[in-house]
Each structure stands twice: as structure tokens, then as C-alpha cells.
PDB file of C-alpha atoms in Angstrom:
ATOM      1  CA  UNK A   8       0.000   0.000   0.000  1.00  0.00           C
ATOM      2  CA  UNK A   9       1.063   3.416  -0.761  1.00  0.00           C
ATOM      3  CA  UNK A  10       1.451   6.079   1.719  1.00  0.00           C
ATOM      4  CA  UNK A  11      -0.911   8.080   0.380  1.00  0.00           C
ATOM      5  CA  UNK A  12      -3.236   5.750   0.170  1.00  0.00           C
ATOM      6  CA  UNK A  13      -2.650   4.272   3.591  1.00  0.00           C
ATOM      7  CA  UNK A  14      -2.670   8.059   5.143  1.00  0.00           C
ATOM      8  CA  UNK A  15      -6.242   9.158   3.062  1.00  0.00           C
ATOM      9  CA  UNK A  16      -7.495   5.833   4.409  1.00  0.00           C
ATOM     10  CA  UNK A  17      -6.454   6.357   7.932  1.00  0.00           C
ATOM     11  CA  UNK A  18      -8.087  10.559   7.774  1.00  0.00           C
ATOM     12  CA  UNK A  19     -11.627   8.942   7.063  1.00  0.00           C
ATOM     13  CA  UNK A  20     -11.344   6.874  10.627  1.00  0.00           C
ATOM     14  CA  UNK A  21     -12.256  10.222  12.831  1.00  0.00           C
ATOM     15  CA  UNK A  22     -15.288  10.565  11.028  1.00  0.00           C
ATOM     16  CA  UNK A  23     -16.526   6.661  10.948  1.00  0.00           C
ATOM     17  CA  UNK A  24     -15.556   6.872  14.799  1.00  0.00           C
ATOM     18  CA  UNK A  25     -17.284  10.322  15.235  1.00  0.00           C
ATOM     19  CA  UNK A  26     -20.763   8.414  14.296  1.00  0.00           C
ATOM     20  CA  UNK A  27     -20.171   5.892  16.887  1.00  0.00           C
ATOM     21  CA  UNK A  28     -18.959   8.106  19.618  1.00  0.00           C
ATOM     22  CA  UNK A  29     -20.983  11.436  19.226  1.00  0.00           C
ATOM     23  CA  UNK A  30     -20.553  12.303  23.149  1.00  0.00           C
ATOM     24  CA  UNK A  31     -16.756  12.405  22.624  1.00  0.00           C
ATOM     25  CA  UNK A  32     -15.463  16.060  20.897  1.00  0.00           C
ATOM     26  CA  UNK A  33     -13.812  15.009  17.536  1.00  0.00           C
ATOM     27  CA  UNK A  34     -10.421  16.311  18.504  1.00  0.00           C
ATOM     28  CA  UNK A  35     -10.260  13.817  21.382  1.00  0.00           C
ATOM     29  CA  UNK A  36     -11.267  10.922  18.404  1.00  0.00           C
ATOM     30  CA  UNK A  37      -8.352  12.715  15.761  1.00  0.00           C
ATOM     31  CA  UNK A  38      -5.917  12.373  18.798  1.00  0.00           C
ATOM     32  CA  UNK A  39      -6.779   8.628  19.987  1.00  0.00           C
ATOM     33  CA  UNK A  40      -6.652   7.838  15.730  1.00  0.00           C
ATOM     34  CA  UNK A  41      -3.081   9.759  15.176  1.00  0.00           C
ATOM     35  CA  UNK A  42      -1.900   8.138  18.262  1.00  0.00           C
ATOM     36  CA  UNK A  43      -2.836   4.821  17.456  1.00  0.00           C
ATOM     37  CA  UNK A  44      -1.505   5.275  14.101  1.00  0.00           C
ATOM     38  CA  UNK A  45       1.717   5.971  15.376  1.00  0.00           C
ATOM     39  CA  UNK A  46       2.090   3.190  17.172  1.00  0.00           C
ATOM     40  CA  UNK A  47       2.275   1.170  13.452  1.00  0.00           C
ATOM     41  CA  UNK A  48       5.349   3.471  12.478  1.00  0.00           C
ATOM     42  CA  UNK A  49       8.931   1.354  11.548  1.00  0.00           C
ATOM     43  CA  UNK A  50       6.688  -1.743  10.553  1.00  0.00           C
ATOM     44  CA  UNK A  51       7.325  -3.420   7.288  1.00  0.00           C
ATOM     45  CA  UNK A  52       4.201  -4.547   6.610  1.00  0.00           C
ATOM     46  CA  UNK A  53       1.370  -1.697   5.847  1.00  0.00           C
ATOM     47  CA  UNK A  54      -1.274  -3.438   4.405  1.00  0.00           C
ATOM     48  CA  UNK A  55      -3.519  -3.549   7.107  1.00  0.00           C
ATOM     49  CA  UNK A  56      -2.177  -0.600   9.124  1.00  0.00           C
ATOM     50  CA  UNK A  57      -5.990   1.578   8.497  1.00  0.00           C
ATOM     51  CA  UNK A  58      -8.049  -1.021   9.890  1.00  0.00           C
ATOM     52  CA  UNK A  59      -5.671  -2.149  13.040  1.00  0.00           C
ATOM     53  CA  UNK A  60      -5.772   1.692  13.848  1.00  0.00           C
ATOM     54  CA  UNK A  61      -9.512   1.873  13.597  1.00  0.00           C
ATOM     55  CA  UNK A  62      -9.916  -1.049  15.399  1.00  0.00           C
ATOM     56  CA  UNK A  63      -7.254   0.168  18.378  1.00  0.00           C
ATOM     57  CA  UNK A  64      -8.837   3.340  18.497  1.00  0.00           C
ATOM     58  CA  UNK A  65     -12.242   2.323  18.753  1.00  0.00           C
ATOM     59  CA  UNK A  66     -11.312   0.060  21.549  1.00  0.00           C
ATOM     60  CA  UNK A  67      -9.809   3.030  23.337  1.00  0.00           C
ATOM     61  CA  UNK A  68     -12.812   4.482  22.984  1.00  0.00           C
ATOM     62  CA  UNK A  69     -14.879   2.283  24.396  1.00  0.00           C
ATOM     63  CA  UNK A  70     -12.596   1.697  27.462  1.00  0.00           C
ATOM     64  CA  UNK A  71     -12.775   5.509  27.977  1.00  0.00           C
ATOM     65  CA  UNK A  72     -16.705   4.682  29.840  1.00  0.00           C
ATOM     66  CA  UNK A  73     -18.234   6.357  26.570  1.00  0.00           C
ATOM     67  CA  UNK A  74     -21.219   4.365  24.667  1.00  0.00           C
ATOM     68  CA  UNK A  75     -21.151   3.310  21.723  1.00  0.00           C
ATOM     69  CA  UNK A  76     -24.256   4.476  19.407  1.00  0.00           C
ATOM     70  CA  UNK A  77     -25.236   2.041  16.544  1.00  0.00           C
ATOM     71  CA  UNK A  78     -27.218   2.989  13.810  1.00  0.00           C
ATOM     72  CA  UNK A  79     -30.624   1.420  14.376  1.00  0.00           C
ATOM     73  CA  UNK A  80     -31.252  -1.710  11.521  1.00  0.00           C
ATOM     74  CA  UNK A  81     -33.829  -1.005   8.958  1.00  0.00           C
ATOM     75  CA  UNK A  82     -37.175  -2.402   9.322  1.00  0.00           C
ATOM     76  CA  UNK A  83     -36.864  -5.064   6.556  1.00  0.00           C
ATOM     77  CA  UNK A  84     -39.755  -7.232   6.923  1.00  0.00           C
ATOM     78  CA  UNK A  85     -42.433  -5.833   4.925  1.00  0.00           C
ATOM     79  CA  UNK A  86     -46.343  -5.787   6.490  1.00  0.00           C
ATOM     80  CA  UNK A  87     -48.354  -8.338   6.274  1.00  0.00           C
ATOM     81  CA  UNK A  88     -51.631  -7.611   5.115  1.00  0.00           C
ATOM     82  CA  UNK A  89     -53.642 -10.673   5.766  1.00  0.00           C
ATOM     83  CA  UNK A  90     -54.276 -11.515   9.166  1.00  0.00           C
ATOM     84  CA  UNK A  91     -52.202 -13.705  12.004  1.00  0.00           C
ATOM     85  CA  UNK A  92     -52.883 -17.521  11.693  1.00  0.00           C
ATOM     86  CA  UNK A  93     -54.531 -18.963  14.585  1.00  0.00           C
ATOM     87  CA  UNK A  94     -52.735 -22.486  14.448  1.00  0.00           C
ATOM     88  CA  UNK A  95     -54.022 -23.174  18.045  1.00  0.00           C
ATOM     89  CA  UNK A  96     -57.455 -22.942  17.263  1.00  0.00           C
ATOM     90  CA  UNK A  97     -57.529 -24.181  13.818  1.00  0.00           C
ATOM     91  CA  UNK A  98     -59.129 -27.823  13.319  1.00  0.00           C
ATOM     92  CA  UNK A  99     -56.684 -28.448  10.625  1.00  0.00           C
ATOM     93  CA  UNK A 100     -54.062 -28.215  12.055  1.00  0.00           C
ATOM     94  CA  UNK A 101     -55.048 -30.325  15.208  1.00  0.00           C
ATOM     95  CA  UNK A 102     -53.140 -33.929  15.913  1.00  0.00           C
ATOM     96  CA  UNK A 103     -55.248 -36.524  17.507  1.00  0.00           C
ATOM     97  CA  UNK A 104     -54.242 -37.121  21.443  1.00  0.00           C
ATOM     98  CA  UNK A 105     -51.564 -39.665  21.524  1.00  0.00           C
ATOM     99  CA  UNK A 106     -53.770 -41.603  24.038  1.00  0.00           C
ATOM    100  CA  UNK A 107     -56.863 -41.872  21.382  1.00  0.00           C
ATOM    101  CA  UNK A 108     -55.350 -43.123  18.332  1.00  0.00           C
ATOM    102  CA  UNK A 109     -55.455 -46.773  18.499  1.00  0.00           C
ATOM    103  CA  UNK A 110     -52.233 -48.170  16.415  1.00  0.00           C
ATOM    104  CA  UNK A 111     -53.229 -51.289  15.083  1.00  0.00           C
ATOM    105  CA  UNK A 112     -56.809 -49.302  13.336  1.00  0.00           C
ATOM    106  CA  UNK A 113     -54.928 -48.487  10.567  1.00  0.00           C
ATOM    107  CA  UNK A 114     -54.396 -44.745  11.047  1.00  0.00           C
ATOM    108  CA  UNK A 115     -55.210 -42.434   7.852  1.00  0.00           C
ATOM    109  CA  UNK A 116     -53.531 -39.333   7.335  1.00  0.00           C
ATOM    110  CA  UNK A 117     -55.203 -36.132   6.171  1.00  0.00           C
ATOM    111  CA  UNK A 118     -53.107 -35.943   3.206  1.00  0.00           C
ATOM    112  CA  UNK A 119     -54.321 -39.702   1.806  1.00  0.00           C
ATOM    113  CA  UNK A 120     -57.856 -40.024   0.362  1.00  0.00           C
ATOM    114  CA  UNK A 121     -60.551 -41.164   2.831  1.00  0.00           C
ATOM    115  CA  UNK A 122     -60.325 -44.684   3.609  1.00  0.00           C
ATOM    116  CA  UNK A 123     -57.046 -44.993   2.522  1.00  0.00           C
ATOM    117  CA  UNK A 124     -54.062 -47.342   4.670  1.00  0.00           C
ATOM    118  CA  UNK A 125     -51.230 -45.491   6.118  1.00  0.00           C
ATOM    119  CA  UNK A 126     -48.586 -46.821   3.594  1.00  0.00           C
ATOM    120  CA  UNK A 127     -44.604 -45.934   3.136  1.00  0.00           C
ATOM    121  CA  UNK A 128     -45.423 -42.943   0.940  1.00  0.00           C
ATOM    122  CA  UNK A 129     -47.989 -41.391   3.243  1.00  0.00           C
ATOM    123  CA  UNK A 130     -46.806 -42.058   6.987  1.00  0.00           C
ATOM    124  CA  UNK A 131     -45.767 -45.691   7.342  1.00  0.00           C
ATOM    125  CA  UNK A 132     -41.683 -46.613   8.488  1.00  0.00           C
ATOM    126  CA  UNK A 133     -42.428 -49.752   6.966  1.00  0.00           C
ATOM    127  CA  UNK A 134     -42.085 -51.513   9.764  1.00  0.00           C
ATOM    128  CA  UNK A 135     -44.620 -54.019   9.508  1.00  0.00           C
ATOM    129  CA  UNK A 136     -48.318 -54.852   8.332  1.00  0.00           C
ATOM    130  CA  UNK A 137     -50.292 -52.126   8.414  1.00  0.00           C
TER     131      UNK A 137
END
């Protein structure tokens, strides 16, 4: 990475930090970001010198007692018009009491026509006669 580059990139940290800590005055963030920046200087490799001093600093930060403000998430879940499901109350969506189905009666499922055995495509393991 450049200098340049790695110094513009560093200059836009006080701001992203400034949104996060609005409580602290943005000279105090400038001085915890230059400071933490500094502490990168003589090391060979740059690369990732912007985000370990945003990262540093906003750790500072934070273990200065201030709080951190987030921005709040966007409501993305759009309204539903049609009405809340009663599963409770629906009939359909009842299952028999374990205690009143009787195993060996050859249980149908709602899915299978009327009448029809419980078979390995509609409910049976296959574990046996039905």
C-alpha cells in the first residue's frame, strides 16, 4: 500500500468513529486515531495498518466509559396484510391425542384419500403390516 493511500485511508477513521462516539469532541477521536496510528510506524508490513488503527482506536474508545451508538437496523420485513394464523385454534391443524389413536386401526392421514391405509409414501416406516 502506498502512503498516500494508507494516510487518506487512515483521515476517514475520525469521522466513521465520530458516528459511533458522538458524546466524545472530535479532537479527542483525531488524537486517539493519530496516536494509534503511530504506534504502526517502523513496521514493514502496511497493508492492514488503516483497519488495526480503527480497530485500536475504537477500543480506546470504548474503554474511555463512553457508549457506543449504533445505527438502528432497517425495518426489513415488509407488512403483512392478511391476518395472524390462529394455528391453536384451527381444526386443521389439530393432531389426535396420543392416548386416542389406536395403532393397530390403521391410522389415515389427512393428506391420503378417505379410507385410505397409512402406507410408506404417506406415513408408514415400513415396519410391519399395516
Amino acid at each position: 500500500m502506498h502512503a498516500e493511500d494508507e494516510r487518506t485511508l487512515v483521515g476517514r477513521i475520525p469521522d466513521r468513529l465520530a458516528a459511533h462516539f458522538p458524546e466524545i469532541a472530535p479532537e479527542r477521536i483525531a488524537e486517539v486515531v493519530e496516536q494509534e496510528y503511530r504506534r504502526f510506524d517502523g513496521r514493514p508490513i502496511r497493508d492492514f495498518v488503516p483497519v488495526l488503527t480503527e480497530h485500536q482506536a475504537r477500543d480506546r474508545l470504548r474503554a474511555e466509559g463512553t457508549a457506543e451508538v449504533f445505527a438502528s437496523p432497517p425495518d426489513l420485513a415488509p407488512a403483512d396484510p392478511r391476518p395472524a394464523l390462529d394455528l391453536e385454534h384451527d381444526p386443521a391443524m389439530r393432531r389426535p391425542e396420543p392416548h386416542s389413536v389406536d395403532p393397530r386401526a390403521g391410522e389415515t392421514r389427512p393428506e391420503a384419500p378417505a379410507g385410505s391405509p397409512v402406507t410408506l409414501l404417506n406415513g408408514d416406516l415400513g415396519g410391519g403390516p399395516a
